[in-house]
mmCIF file of C-alpha atoms in Angstrom:
data_model
loop_
_atom_site.group_PDB
_atom_site.id
_atom_site.type_symbol
_atom_site.label_atom_id
_atom_site.label_comp_id
_atom_site.label_asym_id
_atom_site.label_seq_id
_atom_site.Cartn_x
_atom_site.Cartn_y
_atom_site.Cartn_z
ATOM 1 C CA UNK A 71 0.033 -0.439 0.414
ATOM 2 C CA UNK A 72 1.142 3.532 -0.699
ATOM 3 C CA UNK A 73 2.811 5.453 1.875
ATOM 4 C CA UNK A 74 2.839 9.252 2.592
ATOM 5 C CA UNK A 75 7.048 9.909 2.301
ATOM 6 C CA UNK A 76 7.103 14.309 1.488
ATOM 7 C CA UNK A 77 5.413 16.957 4.237
ATOM 8 C CA UNK A 78 4.329 18.855 1.874
ATOM 9 C CA UNK A 79 7.048 20.871 0.753
ATOM 10 C CA UNK A 80 6.189 23.261 -2.558
ATOM 11 C CA UNK A 81 2.304 22.260 -2.595
ATOM 12 C CA UNK A 82 0.442 23.658 -5.861
ATOM 13 C CA UNK A 83 -2.174 26.138 -5.101
ATOM 14 C CA UNK A 84 -3.032 25.912 -8.654
ATOM 15 C CA UNK A 85 -5.035 22.729 -8.841
ATOM 16 C CA UNK A 86 -7.107 24.756 -6.260
ATOM 17 C CA UNK A 87 -7.525 27.749 -7.420
ATOM 18 C CA UNK A 88 -9.037 25.953 -10.287
ATOM 19 C CA UNK A 89 -11.092 23.727 -8.538
ATOM 20 C CA UNK A 90 -12.941 27.055 -6.525
ATOM 21 C CA UNK A 91 -13.732 28.693 -10.107
ATOM 22 C CA UNK A 92 -15.267 25.677 -11.302
ATOM 23 C CA UNK A 93 -17.297 24.914 -8.251
ATOM 24 C CA UNK A 94 -17.989 28.892 -7.695
ATOM 25 C CA UNK A 95 -19.604 28.301 -11.331
ATOM 26 C CA UNK A 96 -21.148 25.131 -11.061
ATOM 27 C CA UNK A 97 -23.221 27.026 -8.090
ATOM 28 C CA UNK A 98 -23.945 30.582 -10.194
ATOM 29 C CA UNK A 99 -25.152 27.278 -12.611
ATOM 30 C CA UNK A 100 -27.443 25.755 -9.551
ATOM 31 C CA UNK A 101 -29.111 29.331 -8.426
ATOM 32 C CA UNK A 102 -30.333 29.351 -11.999
ATOM 33 C CA UNK A 103 -31.511 26.215 -12.578
ATOM 34 C CA UNK A 104 -29.519 25.038 -14.657
ATOM 35 C CA UNK A 105 -30.231 21.665 -12.318
ATOM 36 C CA UNK A 106 -34.263 21.572 -13.030
ATOM 37 C CA UNK A 107 -33.480 21.687 -16.688
ATOM 38 C CA UNK A 108 -30.728 19.139 -16.667
ATOM 39 C CA UNK A 109 -33.825 17.118 -14.847
ATOM 40 C CA UNK A 110 -36.009 17.425 -18.209
ATOM 41 C CA UNK A 111 -33.428 16.779 -20.380
ATOM 42 C CA UNK A 112 -32.539 13.710 -18.573
ATOM 43 C CA UNK A 113 -35.578 12.418 -17.862
ATOM 44 C CA UNK A 114 -37.566 12.311 -21.980
ATOM 45 C CA UNK A 115 -35.690 9.483 -24.623
ATOM 46 C CA UNK A 116 -33.530 11.645 -25.877
ATOM 47 C CA UNK A 117 -34.209 9.643 -30.178
ATOM 48 C CA UNK A 118 -31.434 12.043 -31.911
ATOM 49 C CA UNK A 119 -29.155 11.104 -28.984
ATOM 50 C CA UNK A 120 -29.840 7.792 -29.368
ATOM 51 C CA UNK A 121 -29.416 8.078 -33.406
ATOM 52 C CA UNK A 122 -33.130 7.229 -33.543
ATOM 53 C CA UNK A 123 -35.639 10.407 -34.945
ATOM 54 C CA UNK B 162 -3.781 -2.053 -7.903
ATOM 55 C CA UNK B 163 -5.031 -2.814 -11.393
ATOM 56 C CA UNK B 164 -7.546 -5.539 -9.423
ATOM 57 C CA UNK B 165 -8.619 -2.932 -7.347
ATOM 58 C CA UNK B 166 -8.970 -0.735 -10.497
ATOM 59 C CA UNK B 167 -10.892 -2.271 -12.267
ATOM 60 C CA UNK B 168 -13.251 -3.410 -9.480
ATOM 61 C CA UNK B 169 -13.131 0.627 -8.898
ATOM 62 C CA UNK B 170 -14.635 0.446 -13.225
ATOM 63 C CA UNK B 171 -16.595 -1.558 -11.652
ATOM 64 C CA UNK B 172 -18.545 0.244 -9.147
ATOM 65 C CA UNK B 173 -18.919 3.900 -10.495
ATOM 66 C CA UNK B 174 -19.575 1.445 -14.083
ATOM 67 C CA UNK B 175 -23.224 0.246 -12.102
ATOM 68 C CA UNK B 176 -23.739 3.060 -9.611
ATOM 69 C CA UNK B 177 -24.352 5.089 -12.693
ATOM 70 C CA UNK B 178 -26.168 2.643 -14.491
ATOM 71 C CA UNK B 179 -28.192 1.853 -11.609
ATOM 72 C CA UNK B 180 -32.640 1.800 -12.211
ATOM 73 C CA UNK B 181 -32.551 -1.719 -13.378
ATOM 74 C CA UNK B 182 -37.070 -1.452 -13.354
ATOM 75 C CA UNK B 183 -36.270 -1.298 -17.550
ATOM 76 C CA UNK B 184 -37.550 -4.664 -17.972
ATOM 77 C CA UNK B 185 -41.392 -3.736 -16.421
ATOM 78 C CA UNK B 186 -41.279 -0.435 -17.648
ATOM 79 C CA UNK B 187 -39.506 -0.195 -20.591
ATOM 80 C CA UNK B 188 -38.884 3.005 -20.547
ATOM 81 C CA UNK B 189 -36.048 4.747 -18.913
ATOM 82 C CA UNK B 190 -35.255 5.580 -15.715
ATOM 83 C CA UNK B 191 -36.911 8.900 -13.879
ATOM 84 C CA UNK B 192 -36.626 9.843 -10.746
ATOM 85 C CA UNK B 193 -34.337 13.173 -9.886
ATOM 86 C CA UNK B 194 -31.333 11.706 -8.875
ATOM 87 C CA UNK B 195 -30.823 11.731 -13.051
ATOM 88 C CA UNK B 196 -30.403 15.331 -11.690
ATOM 89 C CA UNK B 197 -27.429 14.817 -10.757
ATOM 90 C CA UNK B 198 -24.697 13.978 -13.924
ATOM 91 C CA UNK B 199 -22.072 11.155 -14.960
ATOM 92 C CA UNK B 200 -18.750 10.967 -14.136
ATOM 93 C CA UNK B 201 -18.375 9.627 -16.760
ATOM 94 C CA UNK B 202 -19.545 9.463 -20.987
ATOM 95 C CA UNK B 203 -22.377 7.291 -19.574
ATOM 96 C CA UNK B 204 -25.707 7.190 -22.270
ATOM 97 C CA UNK B 205 -28.977 9.232 -20.000
ATOM 98 C CA UNK B 206 -30.977 7.792 -22.519
ATOM 99 C CA UNK B 207 -29.843 4.464 -21.727
ATOM 100 C CA UNK B 208 -32.932 2.495 -19.615
ATOM 101 C CA UNK B 209 -30.930 0.891 -16.467
ATOM 102 C CA UNK B 210 -28.927 5.544 -16.317
ATOM 103 C CA UNK B 211 -29.203 6.569 -13.057
ATOM 104 C CA UNK B 212 -27.337 9.854 -13.657
ATOM 105 C CA UNK B 213 -27.199 12.621 -16.726
ATOM 106 C CA UNK B 214 -24.281 12.391 -19.223
ATOM 107 C CA UNK B 215 -22.589 15.386 -18.892
ATOM 108 C CA UNK B 216 -22.207 15.809 -22.233
ATOM 109 C CA UNK B 217 -25.317 15.096 -22.771
ATOM 110 C CA UNK B 218 -26.641 17.795 -21.487
ATOM 111 C CA UNK B 219 -24.152 20.074 -22.125
ATOM 112 C CA UNK B 220 -25.283 19.698 -26.024
ATOM 113 C CA UNK B 221 -29.038 19.851 -24.299
ATOM 114 C CA UNK B 222 -28.927 23.512 -22.493
ATOM 115 C CA UNK B 223 -26.547 24.919 -25.897
ATOM 116 C CA UNK B 224 -29.504 23.961 -28.245
ATOM 117 C CA UNK B 225 -32.191 25.904 -26.224
ATOM 118 C CA UNK B 226 -30.426 28.502 -24.803
ATOM 119 C CA UNK B 227 -31.601 30.673 -27.406
ATOM 120 C CA UNK B 228 -34.926 29.858 -26.864
ATOM 121 C CA UNK B 229 -33.643 30.324 -22.650
ATOM 122 C CA UNK B 230 -32.436 34.251 -23.289
ATOM 123 C CA UNK B 231 -36.325 35.004 -25.279
ATOM 124 C CA UNK B 232 -37.370 33.656 -21.593
ATOM 125 C CA UNK B 233 -35.090 35.946 -20.108
ATOM 126 C CA UNK B 234 -33.201 32.960 -18.758
ATOM 127 C CA UNK B 235 -29.739 32.482 -18.790
ATOM 128 C CA UNK B 236 -28.678 28.767 -18.700
ATOM 129 C CA UNK B 237 -24.823 28.149 -20.171
ATOM 130 C CA UNK B 238 -24.445 25.039 -19.142
ATOM 131 C CA UNK B 239 -22.484 26.058 -15.821
ATOM 132 C CA UNK B 240 -24.004 24.215 -13.951
ATOM 133 C CA UNK B 241 -22.095 20.944 -15.995
ATOM 134 C CA UNK B 242 -19.557 22.904 -16.983
ATOM 135 C CA UNK B 243 -18.299 23.188 -13.150
ATOM 136 C CA UNK B 244 -18.900 19.950 -11.899
ATOM 137 C CA UNK B 245 -17.300 18.499 -14.399
ATOM 138 C CA UNK B 246 -14.283 21.810 -13.424
ATOM 139 C CA UNK B 247 -14.479 20.020 -10.591
ATOM 140 C CA UNK B 248 -13.879 16.911 -11.532
ATOM 141 C CA UNK B 249 -10.932 17.863 -13.452
ATOM 142 C CA UNK B 250 -9.237 20.197 -11.388
ATOM 143 C CA UNK B 251 -9.298 17.252 -8.930
ATOM 144 C CA UNK B 252 -8.423 13.936 -10.989
ATOM 145 C CA UNK B 253 -7.755 15.071 -14.575
ATOM 146 C CA UNK B 254 -8.224 12.486 -16.893
ATOM 147 C CA UNK B 255 -7.941 9.934 -13.964
ATOM 148 C CA UNK B 256 -12.212 10.239 -14.490
ATOM 149 C CA UNK B 257 -11.588 8.240 -17.958
ATOM 150 C CA UNK B 258 -9.142 5.736 -16.023
ATOM 151 C CA UNK B 259 -11.095 4.823 -12.477
ATOM 152 C CA UNK B 260 -15.145 5.728 -13.110
ATOM 153 C CA UNK B 261 -15.488 6.037 -16.782
ATOM 154 C CA UNK B 262 -18.620 2.702 -18.300
ATOM 155 C CA UNK B 263 -16.999 3.558 -22.619
ATOM 156 C CA UNK B 264 -13.844 2.936 -21.469
ATOM 157 C CA UNK B 265 -14.130 -0.169 -18.963
ATOM 158 C CA UNK B 266 -15.710 -1.708 -22.046
ATOM 159 C CA UNK B 267 -12.837 -0.942 -24.833
ATOM 160 C CA UNK B 268 -10.391 -1.872 -22.382
ATOM 161 C CA UNK B 269 -12.247 -5.670 -21.944
ATOM 162 C CA UNK B 270 -12.688 -5.246 -25.538
ATOM 163 C CA UNK B 271 -8.268 -4.999 -25.751
ATOM 164 C CA UNK B 272 -7.855 -8.327 -23.832
ATOM 165 C CA UNK B 273 -9.667 -10.367 -27.206
ATOM 166 C CA UNK B 274 -6.511 -11.974 -28.264
ATOM 167 C CA UNK B 275 -4.950 -11.019 -31.160
ATOM 168 C CA UNK B 276 -1.942 -8.448 -32.866
ATOM 169 C CA UNK B 277 -2.135 -4.814 -31.428
ATOM 170 C CA UNK B 278 -1.181 -1.931 -33.121
ATOM 171 C CA UNK B 279 -0.189 1.679 -31.288
ATOM 172 C CA UNK B 280 -2.862 4.329 -32.543
ATOM 173 C CA UNK B 281 -0.845 7.298 -34.165
ATOM 174 C CA UNK B 282 -0.268 10.417 -31.778
ATOM 175 C CA UNK B 283 -1.451 13.493 -33.816
ATOM 176 C CA UNK B 284 -4.702 11.660 -33.798
ATOM 177 C CA UNK B 285 -4.949 13.237 -29.950
ATOM 178 C CA UNK B 286 -5.662 16.710 -31.060
ATOM 179 C CA UNK B 287 -9.409 15.617 -32.541
ATOM 180 C CA UNK B 288 -10.371 15.422 -30.079
ATOM 181 C CA UNK B 289 -10.610 18.577 -28.814
ATOM 182 C CA UNK B 290 -12.074 19.958 -32.617
ATOM 183 C CA UNK B 291 -14.849 17.465 -31.378
ATOM 184 C CA UNK B 292 -15.343 19.542 -27.924
ATOM 185 C CA UNK B 293 -15.220 22.511 -28.967
ATOM 186 C CA UNK B 294 -17.211 22.107 -32.322
ATOM 187 C CA UNK B 295 -19.735 19.721 -31.749
ATOM 188 C CA UNK B 296 -20.191 19.689 -28.244
ATOM 189 C CA UNK B 297 -20.259 23.422 -27.624
ATOM 190 C CA UNK B 298 -20.291 25.559 -30.374
ATOM 191 C CA UNK B 299 -22.467 23.355 -32.920
ATOM 192 C CA UNK B 300 -24.889 23.290 -30.864
ATOM 193 C CA UNK B 301 -25.841 26.971 -30.288
ATOM 194 C CA UNK B 302 -24.237 28.298 -33.621
ATOM 195 C CA UNK B 303 -26.361 25.772 -36.158
ATOM 196 C CA UNK B 304 -30.619 26.280 -35.191
ATOM 197 C CA UNK B 305 -33.573 24.851 -37.038
ATOM 198 C CA UNK B 306 -36.766 26.887 -38.395
ATOM 199 C CA UNK B 307 -37.928 27.168 -34.518
ATOM 200 C CA UNK B 308 -34.961 27.771 -33.564
ATOM 201 C CA UNK B 309 -33.304 24.928 -31.841
ATOM 202 C CA UNK B 310 -30.601 23.272 -31.610
ATOM 203 C CA UNK B 311 -29.182 19.707 -32.355
ATOM 204 C CA UNK B 312 -26.956 17.479 -30.268
ATOM 205 C CA UNK B 313 -24.686 16.907 -33.107
ATOM 206 C CA UNK B 314 -21.933 14.373 -30.459
ATOM 207 C CA UNK B 315 -25.227 12.023 -28.996
ATOM 208 C CA UNK B 316 -26.834 12.612 -32.756
ATOM 209 C CA UNK B 317 -24.102 12.134 -35.260
ATOM 210 C CA UNK B 318 -21.130 10.106 -33.668
ATOM 211 C CA UNK B 319 -21.274 9.230 -30.226
ATOM 212 C CA UNK B 320 -20.994 5.309 -30.122
ATOM 213 C CA UNK B 321 -21.525 4.931 -26.260
ATOM 214 C CA UNK B 322 -25.226 6.130 -26.971
ATOM 215 C CA UNK B 323 -25.446 3.576 -29.811
ATOM 216 C CA UNK B 324 -24.608 0.768 -26.887
ATOM 217 C CA UNK B 325 -26.011 1.899 -24.413
ATOM 218 C CA UNK B 326 -29.332 3.735 -25.401
ATOM 219 C CA UNK B 327 -29.795 2.594 -28.948
ATOM 220 C CA UNK B 328 -29.776 -1.112 -29.618
ATOM 221 C CA UNK B 329 -31.371 -1.446 -25.908
ATOM 222 C CA UNK B 330 -34.382 1.208 -26.967
ATOM 223 C CA UNK B 331 -34.390 -0.615 -29.721
ATOM 224 C CA UNK B 332 -35.383 -4.259 -28.621
ATOM 225 C CA UNK B 333 -37.428 -2.534 -24.867
ATOM 226 C CA UNK B 334 -40.069 -0.612 -28.053
ATOM 227 C CA UNK B 335 -40.062 -2.023 -30.940
ATOM 228 C CA UNK B 336 -42.373 0.878 -32.007
ATOM 229 C CA UNK B 337 -39.259 2.198 -32.202
ATOM 230 C CA UNK B 338 -37.484 0.196 -34.652
ATOM 231 C CA UNK B 339 -39.948 1.648 -37.532
ATOM 232 C CA UNK B 340 -37.728 4.904 -37.619
ATOM 233 C CA UNK B 341 -35.401 3.511 -38.399
ATOM 234 C CA UNK B 342 -32.790 4.976 -40.551
ATOM 235 C CA UNK B 343 -29.625 6.826 -41.962
ATOM 236 C CA UNK B 344 -28.936 8.825 -38.699
ATOM 237 C CA UNK B 345 -28.761 5.628 -36.581
ATOM 238 C CA UNK B 346 -26.275 2.946 -39.211
ATOM 239 C CA UNK B 347 -24.258 6.138 -39.217
ATOM 240 C CA UNK B 348 -24.553 5.545 -34.931
ATOM 241 C CA UNK B 349 -24.051 1.861 -35.969
ATOM 242 C CA UNK B 350 -21.390 2.497 -38.121
ATOM 243 C CA UNK B 351 -19.664 4.373 -35.269
ATOM 244 C CA UNK B 352 -19.757 1.544 -32.381
ATOM 245 C CA UNK B 353 -18.788 -0.808 -35.001
ATOM 246 C CA UNK B 354 -15.880 0.562 -35.820
ATOM 247 C CA UNK B 355 -14.331 1.951 -32.088
ATOM 248 C CA UNK B 356 -15.537 -1.836 -30.765
ATOM 249 C CA UNK B 357 -13.499 -3.094 -33.792
ATOM 250 C CA UNK B 358 -10.993 -0.691 -33.320
ATOM 251 C CA UNK B 359 -10.522 -1.044 -28.924
ATOM 252 C CA UNK B 360 -10.173 -5.110 -30.556
ATOM 253 C CA UNK B 361 -6.392 -3.836 -32.003
ATOM 254 C CA UNK B 362 -5.758 -1.702 -30.323
ATOM 255 C CA UNK B 363 -5.882 0.455 -26.964
ATOM 256 C CA UNK B 364 -8.629 2.503 -25.556
ATOM 257 C CA UNK B 365 -8.706 4.065 -29.106
ATOM 258 C CA UNK B 366 -12.032 6.377 -28.448
ATOM 259 C CA UNK B 367 -11.070 7.896 -25.315
ATOM 260 C CA UNK B 368 -7.851 8.850 -26.900
ATOM 261 C CA UNK B 369 -8.590 10.143 -30.435
ATOM 262 C CA UNK B 370 -12.005 10.933 -29.983
ATOM 263 C CA UNK B 371 -13.955 10.885 -26.430
ATOM 264 C CA UNK B 372 -15.079 15.438 -26.315
ATOM 265 C CA UNK B 373 -15.017 14.132 -21.811
ATOM 266 C CA UNK B 374 -12.239 13.376 -22.494
ATOM 267 C CA UNK B 375 -10.276 16.083 -23.855
ATOM 268 C CA UNK B 376 -12.705 18.401 -20.900
ATOM 269 C CA UNK B 377 -10.373 16.488 -18.351
ATOM 270 C CA UNK B 378 -7.390 16.392 -20.435
ATOM 271 C CA UNK B 379 -6.970 20.579 -20.196
ATOM 272 C CA UNK B 380 -6.463 19.507 -16.400
ATOM 273 C CA UNK B 381 -3.595 17.812 -17.734
ATOM 274 C CA UNK B 382 -1.519 20.603 -15.732
ATOM 275 C CA UNK B 383 -2.882 21.622 -12.324
ATOM 276 C CA UNK B 384 -4.931 18.423 -11.532
ATOM 277 C CA UNK B 385 -4.574 17.506 -8.108
ATOM 278 C CA UNK B 386 -3.551 14.154 -8.150
ATOM 279 C CA UNK B 387 -0.489 13.162 -10.708
ATOM 280 C CA UNK B 388 1.746 11.029 -11.496
ATOM 281 C CA UNK B 389 5.323 12.304 -10.729
ATOM 282 C CA UNK B 390 8.206 10.752 -12.615
ATOM 283 C CA UNK B 391 11.661 11.841 -10.669
ATOM 284 C CA UNK B 392 14.855 11.183 -13.141
ATOM 285 C CA UNK B 393 17.025 10.856 -10.840
ATOM 286 C CA UNK B 394 15.107 7.738 -10.327
ATOM 287 C CA UNK B 395 15.274 6.501 -14.486
ATOM 288 C CA UNK B 396 17.968 4.544 -15.731
ATOM 289 C CA UNK B 397 16.067 5.027 -18.977
ATOM 290 C CA UNK B 398 14.971 1.255 -19.532
ATOM 291 C CA UNK B 399 11.083 2.486 -20.976
ATOM 292 C CA UNK B 400 9.145 -0.238 -19.805
ATOM 293 C CA UNK B 401 6.275 2.265 -18.656
ATOM 294 C CA UNK B 402 6.443 3.044 -22.470
ATOM 295 C CA UNK B 403 5.153 -0.967 -22.755
ATOM 296 C CA UNK B 404 2.116 -1.027 -20.376
ATOM 297 C CA UNK B 405 0.647 1.589 -21.079
ATOM 298 C CA UNK B 406 -2.771 1.843 -22.301
ATOM 299 C CA UNK B 407 -2.970 5.713 -23.488
ATOM 300 C CA UNK B 408 0.737 5.656 -25.714
ATOM 301 C CA UNK B 409 2.967 7.920 -22.383
ATOM 302 C CA UNK B 410 5.914 7.686 -22.230
ATOM 303 C CA UNK B 411 6.341 9.754 -19.249
ATOM 304 C CA UNK B 412 9.931 10.603 -18.835
ATOM 305 C CA UNK B 413 9.475 12.257 -22.109
ATOM 306 C CA UNK B 414 5.859 13.833 -20.899
ATOM 307 C CA UNK B 415 5.594 13.300 -17.328
ATOM 308 C CA UNK B 416 1.994 16.000 -17.345
ATOM 309 C CA UNK B 417 0.480 14.149 -21.026
ATOM 310 C CA UNK B 418 -2.847 15.472 -20.944
ATOM 311 C CA UNK B 419 -3.560 11.361 -22.458
ATOM 312 C CA UNK B 420 -2.072 9.667 -18.986
ATOM 313 C CA UNK B 421 -5.453 8.025 -17.163
ATOM 314 C CA UNK B 422 -3.638 7.974 -14.137
ATOM 315 C CA UNK B 423 -4.163 4.333 -14.124
ATOM 316 C CA UNK B 424 -1.010 3.515 -11.869
ATOM 317 C CA UNK B 425 -0.217 1.200 -13.939
ATOM 318 C CA UNK B 426 3.317 2.252 -14.989
ATOM 319 C CA UNK B 427 3.857 3.243 -11.382
ATOM 320 C CA UNK B 428 2.749 -0.543 -10.249
ATOM 321 C CA UNK B 429 3.978 -3.218 -12.604
ATOM 322 C CA UNK B 430 6.556 -1.342 -14.767
ATOM 323 C CA UNK B 431 8.877 0.913 -12.791
ATOM 324 C CA UNK B 432 11.530 -0.840 -10.398
ATOM 325 C CA UNK B 433 13.379 2.015 -9.319
ATOM 326 C CA UNK B 434 10.817 3.825 -7.683
ATOM 327 C CA UNK B 435 10.767 7.027 -10.313
ATOM 328 C CA UNK B 436 6.908 7.168 -10.453
ATOM 329 C CA UNK B 437 5.230 8.578 -7.675
ATOM 330 C CA UNK B 438 1.563 8.856 -7.021
ATOM 331 C CA UNK B 439 0.817 12.659 -6.055
ATOM 332 C CA UNK B 440 -1.798 14.380 -4.319
ATOM 333 C CA UNK B 441 -1.878 18.105 -3.873
ATOM 334 C CA UNK B 442 1.956 18.275 -3.378
ATOM 335 C CA UNK B 443 2.038 14.925 -0.636
ATOM 336 C CA UNK B 444 4.143 11.972 -2.515
ATOM 337 C CA UNK B 445 2.305 8.424 -1.927
ATOM 338 C CA UNK B 446 4.638 6.334 -3.086
ATOM 339 C CA UNK B 447 4.018 2.792 -3.549
ATOM 340 C CA UNK B 448 7.334 1.526 -3.723
ATOM 341 C CA UNK B 449 11.345 3.089 -2.875
ATOM 342 C CA UNK B 450 12.021 0.366 -5.568
ATOM 343 C CA UNK B 451 16.010 -0.609 -6.332
ATOM 344 C CA UNK B 452 19.085 1.539 -6.248
ATOM 345 C CA UNK B 453 19.620 3.058 -9.809
ATOM 346 C CA UNK B 454 22.860 0.458 -11.423
ATOM 347 C CA UNK B 455 24.379 3.300 -11.916
ATOM 348 C CA UNK B 456 24.323 5.145 -8.784
ATOM 349 C CA UNK B 457 26.377 4.977 -5.658
ATOM 350 C CA UNK B 458 24.476 4.302 -2.218
ATOM 351 C CA UNK B 459 25.205 8.087 -1.190
ATOM 352 C CA UNK B 460 23.640 10.324 -4.061
#
């Protein structure tokens, strides 16, 4: 099993910035009620998506 | 570790497709859990799908954006892009290697015996064009007479949709068979093409065409979980090249956009501990490894 071997020096900050930005985007999307639109599409059979119609 | 990865892949596939009432209902799952997106490519019109496909969702949102803007609704896809971005920031293409049902399908096909071939490296750039054009630009820019866009990638290319949704829905709902036309023939062509290619080459769809893989690849330099290559321990034996399912040469390009962090190079190839896993800068080393032959004990 892997074991931690470094002290955590030189820890990059970029991933945390990126994750924060996208988490903020997701929060804005939720505030704009996008999940309801996603659900509305996902519960219907998308005929063109599956190559029919 | 490969054994664990296979189990994680199977579990992720099962969780993304956990609705097994379709033999009775003959329809897709329509419950509230489908508001969540699946991390990997998994068609939400699959009868067993319990999560929404992020790529399909983005195209649908952009296709309906004109209507939304006229009604004062700004559904730009931030929820879905934000979800994919958070996953990308944490794992990058590790999602492809550990959580994608279609990735698992290709790996199983590659296990079939026969002569194996590589995938020309320049073909990797196709998937970025697919992501930009078929997922973002065309669904919004090309509208029908009513102002609605189409899910271009799903409609014309996605083999996962044909495999997981097209064929099963034709079996479940015979009335749909009357609507089969050139569109379905085109989709079947791509499915058969990628199945055949997957038998003779490792993960060809992931490497050349998958727009979700292309999106996660954008995080290769900024993801939290990553492989680290230590030049001082490397013997240039190239054993890591031979085991990589994505054709990555980690000693030449440690931050290659194709790396799916399957850990084969670390656990199955490198005997000298030159490759390790880092999470947020914290190193998790699988084994110390042997010392490099030309390295003195004091070095």
